[in-house]
Coordinates of C-alpha atoms and ligand atoms in Angstrom, one line a residue:
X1 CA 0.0 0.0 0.0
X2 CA 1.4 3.2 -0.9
X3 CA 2.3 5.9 2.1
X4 CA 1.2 9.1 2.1
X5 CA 2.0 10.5 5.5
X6 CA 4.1 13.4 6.1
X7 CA 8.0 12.4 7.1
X8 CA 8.3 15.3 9.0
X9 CA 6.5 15.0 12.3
X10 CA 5.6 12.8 15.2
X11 CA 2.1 10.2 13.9
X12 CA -0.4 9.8 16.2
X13 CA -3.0 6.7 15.4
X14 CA -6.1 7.7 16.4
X15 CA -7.8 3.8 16.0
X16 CA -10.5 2.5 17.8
X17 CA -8.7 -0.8 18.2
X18 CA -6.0 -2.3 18.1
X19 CA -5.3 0.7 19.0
X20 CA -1.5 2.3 19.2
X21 CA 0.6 0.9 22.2
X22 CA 3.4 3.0 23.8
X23 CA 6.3 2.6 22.3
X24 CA 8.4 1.4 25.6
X25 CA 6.3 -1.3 25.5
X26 CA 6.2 -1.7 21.5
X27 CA 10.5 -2.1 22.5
X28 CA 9.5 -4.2 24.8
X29 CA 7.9 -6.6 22.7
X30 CA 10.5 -6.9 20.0
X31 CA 13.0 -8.0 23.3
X32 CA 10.9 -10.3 24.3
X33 CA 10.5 -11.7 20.9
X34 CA 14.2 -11.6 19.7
X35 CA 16.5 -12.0 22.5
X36 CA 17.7 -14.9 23.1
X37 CA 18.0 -16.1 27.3
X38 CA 20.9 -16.2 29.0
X39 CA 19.8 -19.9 29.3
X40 CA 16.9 -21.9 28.7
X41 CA 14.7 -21.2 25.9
X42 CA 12.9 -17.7 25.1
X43 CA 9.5 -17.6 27.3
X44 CA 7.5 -17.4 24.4
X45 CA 8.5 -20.9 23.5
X46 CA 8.2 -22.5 27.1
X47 CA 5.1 -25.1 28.2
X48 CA 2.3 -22.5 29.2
X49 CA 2.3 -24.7 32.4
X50 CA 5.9 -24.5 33.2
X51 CA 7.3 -22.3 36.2
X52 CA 8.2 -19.5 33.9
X53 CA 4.7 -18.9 32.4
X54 CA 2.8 -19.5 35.1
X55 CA 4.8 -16.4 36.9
X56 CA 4.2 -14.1 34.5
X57 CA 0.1 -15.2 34.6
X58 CA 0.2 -14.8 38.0
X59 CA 1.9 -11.2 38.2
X60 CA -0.1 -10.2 35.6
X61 CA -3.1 -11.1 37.7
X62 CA -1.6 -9.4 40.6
X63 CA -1.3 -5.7 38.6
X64 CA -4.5 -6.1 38.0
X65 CA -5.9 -6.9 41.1
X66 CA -3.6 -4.1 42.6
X67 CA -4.5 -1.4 40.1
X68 CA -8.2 -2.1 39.6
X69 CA -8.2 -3.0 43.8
X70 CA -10.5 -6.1 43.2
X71 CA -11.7 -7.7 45.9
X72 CA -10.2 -11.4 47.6
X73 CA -13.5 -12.7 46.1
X74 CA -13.4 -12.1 42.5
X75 CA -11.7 -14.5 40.2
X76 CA -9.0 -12.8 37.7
X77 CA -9.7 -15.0 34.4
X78 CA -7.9 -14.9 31.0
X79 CA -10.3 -15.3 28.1
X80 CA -10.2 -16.0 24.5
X81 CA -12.4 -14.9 22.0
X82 CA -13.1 -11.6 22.6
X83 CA -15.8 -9.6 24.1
X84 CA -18.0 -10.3 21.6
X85 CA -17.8 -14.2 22.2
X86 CA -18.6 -13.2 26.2
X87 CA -21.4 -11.8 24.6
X88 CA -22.7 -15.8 23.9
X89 CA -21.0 -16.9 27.2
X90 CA -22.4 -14.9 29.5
X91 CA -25.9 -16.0 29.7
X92 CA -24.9 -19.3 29.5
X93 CA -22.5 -18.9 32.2
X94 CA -24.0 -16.6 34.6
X95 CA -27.8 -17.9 34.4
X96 CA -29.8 -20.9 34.9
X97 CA -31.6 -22.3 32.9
X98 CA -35.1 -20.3 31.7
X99 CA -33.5 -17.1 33.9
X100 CA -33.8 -14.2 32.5
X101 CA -31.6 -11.1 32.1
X102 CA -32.0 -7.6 32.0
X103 CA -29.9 -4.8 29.2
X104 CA -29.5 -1.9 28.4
X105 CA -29.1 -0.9 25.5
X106 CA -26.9 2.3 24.9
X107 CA -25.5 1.8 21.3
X108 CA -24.0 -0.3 18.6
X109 CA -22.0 -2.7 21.7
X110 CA -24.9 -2.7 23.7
X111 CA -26.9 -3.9 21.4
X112 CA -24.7 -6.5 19.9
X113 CA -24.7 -7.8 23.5
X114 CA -28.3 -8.3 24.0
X115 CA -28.9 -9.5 20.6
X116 CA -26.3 -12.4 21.4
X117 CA -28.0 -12.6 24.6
X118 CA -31.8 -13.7 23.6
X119 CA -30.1 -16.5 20.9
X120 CA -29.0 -17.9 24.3
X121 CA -31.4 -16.7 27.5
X122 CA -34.6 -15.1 27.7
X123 CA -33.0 -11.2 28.0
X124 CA -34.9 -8.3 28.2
X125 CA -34.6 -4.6 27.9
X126 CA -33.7 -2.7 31.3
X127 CA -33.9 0.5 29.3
X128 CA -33.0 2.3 26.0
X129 CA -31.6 5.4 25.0
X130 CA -33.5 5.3 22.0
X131 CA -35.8 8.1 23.1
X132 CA -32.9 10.5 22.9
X133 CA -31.3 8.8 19.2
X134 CA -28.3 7.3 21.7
X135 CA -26.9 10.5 23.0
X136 CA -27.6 10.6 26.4
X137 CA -27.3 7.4 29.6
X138 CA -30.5 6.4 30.7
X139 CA -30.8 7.9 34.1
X140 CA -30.1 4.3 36.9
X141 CA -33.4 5.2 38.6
X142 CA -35.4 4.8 35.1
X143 CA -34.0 1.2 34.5
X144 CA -36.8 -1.7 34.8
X145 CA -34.5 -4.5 36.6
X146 CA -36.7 -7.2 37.4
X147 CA -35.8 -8.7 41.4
X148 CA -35.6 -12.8 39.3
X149 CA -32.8 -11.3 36.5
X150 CA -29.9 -13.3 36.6
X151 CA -27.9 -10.0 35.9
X152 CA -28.2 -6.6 34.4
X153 CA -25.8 -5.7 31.8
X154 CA -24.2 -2.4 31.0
X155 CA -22.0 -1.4 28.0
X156 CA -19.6 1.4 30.2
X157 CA -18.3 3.1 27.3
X158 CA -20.2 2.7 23.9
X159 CA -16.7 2.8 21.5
X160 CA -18.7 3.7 18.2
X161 CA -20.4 6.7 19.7
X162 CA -18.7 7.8 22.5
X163 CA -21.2 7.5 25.2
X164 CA -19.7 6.8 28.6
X165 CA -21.4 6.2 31.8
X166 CA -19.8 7.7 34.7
X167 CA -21.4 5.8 37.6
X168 CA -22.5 2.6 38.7
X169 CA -25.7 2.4 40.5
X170 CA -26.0 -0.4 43.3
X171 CA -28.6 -2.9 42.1
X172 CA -30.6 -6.0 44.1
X173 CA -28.9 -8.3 41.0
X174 CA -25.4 -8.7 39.9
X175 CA -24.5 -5.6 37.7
X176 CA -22.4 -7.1 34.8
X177 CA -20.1 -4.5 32.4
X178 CA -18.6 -4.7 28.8
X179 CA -15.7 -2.4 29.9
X180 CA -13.7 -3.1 26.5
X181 CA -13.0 0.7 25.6
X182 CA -12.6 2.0 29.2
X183 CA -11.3 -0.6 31.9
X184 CA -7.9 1.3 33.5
X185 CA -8.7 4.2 32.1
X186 CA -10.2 5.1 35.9
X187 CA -11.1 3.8 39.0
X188 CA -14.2 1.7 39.4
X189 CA -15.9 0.3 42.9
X190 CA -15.5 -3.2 42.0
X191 CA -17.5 -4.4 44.4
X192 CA -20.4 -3.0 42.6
X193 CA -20.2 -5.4 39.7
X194 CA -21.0 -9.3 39.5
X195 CA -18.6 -9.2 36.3
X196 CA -16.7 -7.1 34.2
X197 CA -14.9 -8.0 31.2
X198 CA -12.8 -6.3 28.7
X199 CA -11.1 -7.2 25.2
X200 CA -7.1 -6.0 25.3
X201 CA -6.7 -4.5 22.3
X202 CA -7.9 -1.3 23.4
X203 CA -6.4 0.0 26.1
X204 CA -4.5 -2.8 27.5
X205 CA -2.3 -4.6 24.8
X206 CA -3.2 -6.5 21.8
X207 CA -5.9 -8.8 20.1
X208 CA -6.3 -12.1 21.6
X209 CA -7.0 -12.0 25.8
X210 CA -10.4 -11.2 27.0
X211 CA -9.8 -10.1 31.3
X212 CA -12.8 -11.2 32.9
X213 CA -13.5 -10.0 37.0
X214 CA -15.9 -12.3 38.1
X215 CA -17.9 -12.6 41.6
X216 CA -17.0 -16.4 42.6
X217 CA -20.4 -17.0 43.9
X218 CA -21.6 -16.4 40.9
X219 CA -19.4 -19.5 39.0
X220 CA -21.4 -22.7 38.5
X221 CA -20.6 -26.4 37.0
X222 CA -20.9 -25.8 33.0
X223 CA -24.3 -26.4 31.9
X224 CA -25.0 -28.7 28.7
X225 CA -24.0 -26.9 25.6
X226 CA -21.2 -24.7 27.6
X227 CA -18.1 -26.3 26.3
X228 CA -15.5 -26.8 29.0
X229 CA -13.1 -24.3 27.6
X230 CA -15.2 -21.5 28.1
X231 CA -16.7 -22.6 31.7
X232 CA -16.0 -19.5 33.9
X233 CA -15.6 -22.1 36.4
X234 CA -13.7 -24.4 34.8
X235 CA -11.5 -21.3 33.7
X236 CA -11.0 -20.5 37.0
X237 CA -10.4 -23.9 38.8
X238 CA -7.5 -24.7 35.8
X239 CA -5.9 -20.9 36.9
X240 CA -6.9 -19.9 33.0
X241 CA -4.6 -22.9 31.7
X242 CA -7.5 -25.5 31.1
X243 CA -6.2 -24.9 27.3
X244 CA -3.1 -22.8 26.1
X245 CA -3.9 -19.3 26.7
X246 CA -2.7 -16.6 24.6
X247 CA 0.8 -16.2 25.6
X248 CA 2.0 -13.3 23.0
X249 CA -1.3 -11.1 24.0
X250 CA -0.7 -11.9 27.5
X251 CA 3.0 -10.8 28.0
X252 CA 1.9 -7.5 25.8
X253 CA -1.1 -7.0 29.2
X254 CA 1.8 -7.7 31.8
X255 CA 3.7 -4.9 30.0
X256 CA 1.1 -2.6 29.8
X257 CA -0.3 -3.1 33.6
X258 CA 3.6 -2.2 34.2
X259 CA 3.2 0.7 32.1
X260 CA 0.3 1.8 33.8
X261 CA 1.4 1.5 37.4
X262 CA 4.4 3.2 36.2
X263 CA 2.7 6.5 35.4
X264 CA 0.7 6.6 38.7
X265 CA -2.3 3.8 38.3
X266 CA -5.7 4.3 37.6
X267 CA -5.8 7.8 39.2
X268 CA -3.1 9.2 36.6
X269 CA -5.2 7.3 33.7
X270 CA -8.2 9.4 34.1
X271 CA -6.7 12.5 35.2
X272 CA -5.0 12.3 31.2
X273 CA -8.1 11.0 29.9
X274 CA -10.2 13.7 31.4
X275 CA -7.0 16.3 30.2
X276 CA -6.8 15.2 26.4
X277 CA -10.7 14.8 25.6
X278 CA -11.7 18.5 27.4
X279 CA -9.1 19.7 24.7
X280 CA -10.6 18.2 22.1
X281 CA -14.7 19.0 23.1
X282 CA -13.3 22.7 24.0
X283 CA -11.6 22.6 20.1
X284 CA -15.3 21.4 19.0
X285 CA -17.4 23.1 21.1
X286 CA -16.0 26.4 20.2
X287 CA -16.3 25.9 16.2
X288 CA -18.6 26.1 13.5
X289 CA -17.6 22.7 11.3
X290 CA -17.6 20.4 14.3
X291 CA -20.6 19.0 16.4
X292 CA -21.0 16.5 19.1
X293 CA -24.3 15.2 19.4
X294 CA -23.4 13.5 22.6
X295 CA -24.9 15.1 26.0
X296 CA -22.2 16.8 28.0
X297 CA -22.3 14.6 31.0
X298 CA -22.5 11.7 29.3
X299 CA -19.5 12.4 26.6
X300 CA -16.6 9.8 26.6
X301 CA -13.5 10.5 27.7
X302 CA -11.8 7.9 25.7
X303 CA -13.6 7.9 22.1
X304 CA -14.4 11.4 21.2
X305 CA -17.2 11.2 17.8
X306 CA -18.2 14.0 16.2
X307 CA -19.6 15.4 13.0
X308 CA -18.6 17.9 10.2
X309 CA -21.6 20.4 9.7
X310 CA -20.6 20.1 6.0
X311 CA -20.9 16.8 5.3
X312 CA -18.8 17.2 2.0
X313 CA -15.7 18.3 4.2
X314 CA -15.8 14.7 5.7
X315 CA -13.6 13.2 3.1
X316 CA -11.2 15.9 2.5
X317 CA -11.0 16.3 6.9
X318 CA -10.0 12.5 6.7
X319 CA -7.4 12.6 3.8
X320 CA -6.0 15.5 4.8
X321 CA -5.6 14.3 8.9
X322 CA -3.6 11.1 7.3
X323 CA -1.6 13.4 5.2
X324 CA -0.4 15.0 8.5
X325 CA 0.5 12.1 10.4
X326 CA -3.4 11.7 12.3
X327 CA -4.0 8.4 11.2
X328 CA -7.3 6.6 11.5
X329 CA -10.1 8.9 12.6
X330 CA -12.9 7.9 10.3
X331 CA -15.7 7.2 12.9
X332 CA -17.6 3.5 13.0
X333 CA -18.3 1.9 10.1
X334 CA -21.9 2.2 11.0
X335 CA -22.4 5.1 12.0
X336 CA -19.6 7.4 10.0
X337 CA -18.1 11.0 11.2
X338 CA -14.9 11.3 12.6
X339 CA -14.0 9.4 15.7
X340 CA -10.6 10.0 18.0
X341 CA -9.6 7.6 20.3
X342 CA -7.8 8.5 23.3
X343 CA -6.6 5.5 25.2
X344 CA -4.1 5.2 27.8
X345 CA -1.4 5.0 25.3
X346 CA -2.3 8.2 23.6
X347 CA 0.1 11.3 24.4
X348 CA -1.3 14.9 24.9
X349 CA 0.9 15.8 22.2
X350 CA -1.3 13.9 19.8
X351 CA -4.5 15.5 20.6
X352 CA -3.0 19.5 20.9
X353 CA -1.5 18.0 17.3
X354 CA -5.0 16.9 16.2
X355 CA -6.5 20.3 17.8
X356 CA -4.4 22.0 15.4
X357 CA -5.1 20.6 12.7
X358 CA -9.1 20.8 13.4
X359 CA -8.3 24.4 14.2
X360 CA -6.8 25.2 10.5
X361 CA -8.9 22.8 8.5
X362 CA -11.6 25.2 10.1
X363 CA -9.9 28.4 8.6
X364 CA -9.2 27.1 5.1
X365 CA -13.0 26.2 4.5
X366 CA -14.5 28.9 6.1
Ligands
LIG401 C1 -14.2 -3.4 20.6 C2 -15.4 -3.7 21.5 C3 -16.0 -4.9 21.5 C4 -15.5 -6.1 20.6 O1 -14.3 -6.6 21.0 P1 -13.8 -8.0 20.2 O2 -12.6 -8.3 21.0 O3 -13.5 -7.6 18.8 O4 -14.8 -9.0 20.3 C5 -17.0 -5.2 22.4 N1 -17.4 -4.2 23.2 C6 -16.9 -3.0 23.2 C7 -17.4 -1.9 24.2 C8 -15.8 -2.7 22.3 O5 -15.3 -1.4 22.3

């Protein structure tokens, strides 16, 4: 594929995921990959059930536990699949049989969840933010929960749109959370949740590992038509080795955790998120072209979407970003505009670059 970036300055990618890793850790990955051990065979090439491996699984499960500060009884599990496959796995792990569960549906992930949901369970809708076309969080104390669900499931951060809920109500039933776009990018009370699970390639490393937190009470023997391998209780009882896990994706999370507690935790996280996407709503707020549909308080701090007034502008915006090094802001694939993601790995370099940018585009098509 021919280039067309500029040579001159610093890129920033701007993808929604896999998204851009820092580049200590990017190093970090090319060491692990190339250099040879002072004895012994390279890690990556070790049985997943040797000494070796199962230290780095269980560190990486400690800076989790650490950072996130998850309860003594939650089970840490490593996943394959994705979040979209929990989307299947979840009724069938978490209910019984004929129990129902209760969604809400808050955009394109939501929805994908509870569609997978009633092939599998009996799921219903807790509430929608249809009403207000998807731009705003249906208030908690609106949400029809009934006392029998099995669970109430919450997308935290709607990736296409960039809709973001910033609290957890308490609930009589588990609360369960699709976190993909926004776990450790801020603290969350845990102990809130009956589950939370997140894909890595987001904020947290590359394709491959799904992290699932999961109340142990809530683990059960695998009902018929649950394979083993994706029992949440068999999962945890094997320590996430009932199969190979993924050992490239996990090494890239224990890196990234490292990265993270590095720079101050959880606390630092949000403090940049809530930094880099107020520059970026004060750069659209403030103009003519751009326009975020999304109600204030509920405006993500990690996917920023927004549209051009001038719809024929869209195209030009895009090629022109790319020519200067701001790669991959074309918003979702179903739902178009321009959509920057600002995950842990992003510098606030890139967005006062991409501010710029906005901020001349602007001038030259006035
Ligand atoms: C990206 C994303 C998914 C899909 O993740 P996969 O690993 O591709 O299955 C699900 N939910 C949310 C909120 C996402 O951002």
């Amino acid at each position: 594929m021919a280039c067309i970036c500029s040579e001159r300055a610093e890129r920033y990618n701007f993808a929604a995921g896999p998204a851009m890793l820092p580049t200590e850790v990017r190093l970090q990955l090319a060491d692990w990959l190339t250099q040879a051990p002072a004895c012994g065979v390279p890690l990556l090439e070790q049985p997943f059930t040797g000494a070796g491996f199962r230290q780095l699984m269980d560190e990486t499960e400690g800076l989790l536990r650490t950072l996130l500060a998850i309860p003594p009884d939650y089970e840490v599990l490593f996943a394959q699949g994705g979040a979209s496959a929990q989307f299947g796995l979840l009724p069938l792990n978490l209910l019984a049989a004929g129990q129902s569960a209760a969604y809400l549906v808050t955009g394109h992930w939501s929805r994908k969840a509870f569609i997978e949901a009633c092939r599998h369970a009996p799921a219903r809708l807790a509430a929608s933010g249809e009403a207000t076309g998807y731009t705003a969080m249906p208030p908690s104390r609106d949400w029809q929960v009934p006392a029998d669900a099995g669970y109430c499931h919450v997308t935290s951060n709607e990736t296409g749109s960039g809709l973001q809920m910033q609290a957890f109500p308490e609930l009589a039933v588990p609360l369960v959370a699709d976190m993909t776009s926004d776990l450790l990018t801020r603290p969350i009370p845990v102990e809130r949740f009956g589950m939370i699970y997140a894909s890595t390639q987001k904020n947290l490393g590359v394709p491959g590992l799904c992290l699932l937190i999961v109340r142990r009470d809530l683990l059960h023997a695998p009902r018929a038509g649950l394979p083993s391998a994706f029992s949440y209780q068999v999962l945890a009882e094997q320590h996430s080795r009932f199969n190979t896990p993924p050992t490239l994706a996990l090494y890239c999370t224990n890196r990234m955790l490292h990265w993270i507690a590095g720079r101050g935790g959880v606390t630092a996280m949000a403090q940049r998120c809530r930094e880099r996407s107020r520059q970026l709503y004060d750069c659209i707020d403030a103009s003519g072209l751009y326009r975020c549909a999304i109600r204030h308080e509920d405006r993500s701090t990690v996917n920023v979407c927004f549209e051009l007034t001038d719809d024929s502008l869209l195209a030009p915006f895009l090629q022109q970003a790319e020519r200067s090094g701001l790669h991959n802001l074309q918003g979702h694939s179903a739902l178009g505009g321009v959509r920057a993601s600002l995950y842990n790995a992003m510098p606030v370099e890139g967005v006062a670059r991409l501010v710029s940018f906005m901020r001349a585009f602007e001038k030259r098509n006035a």
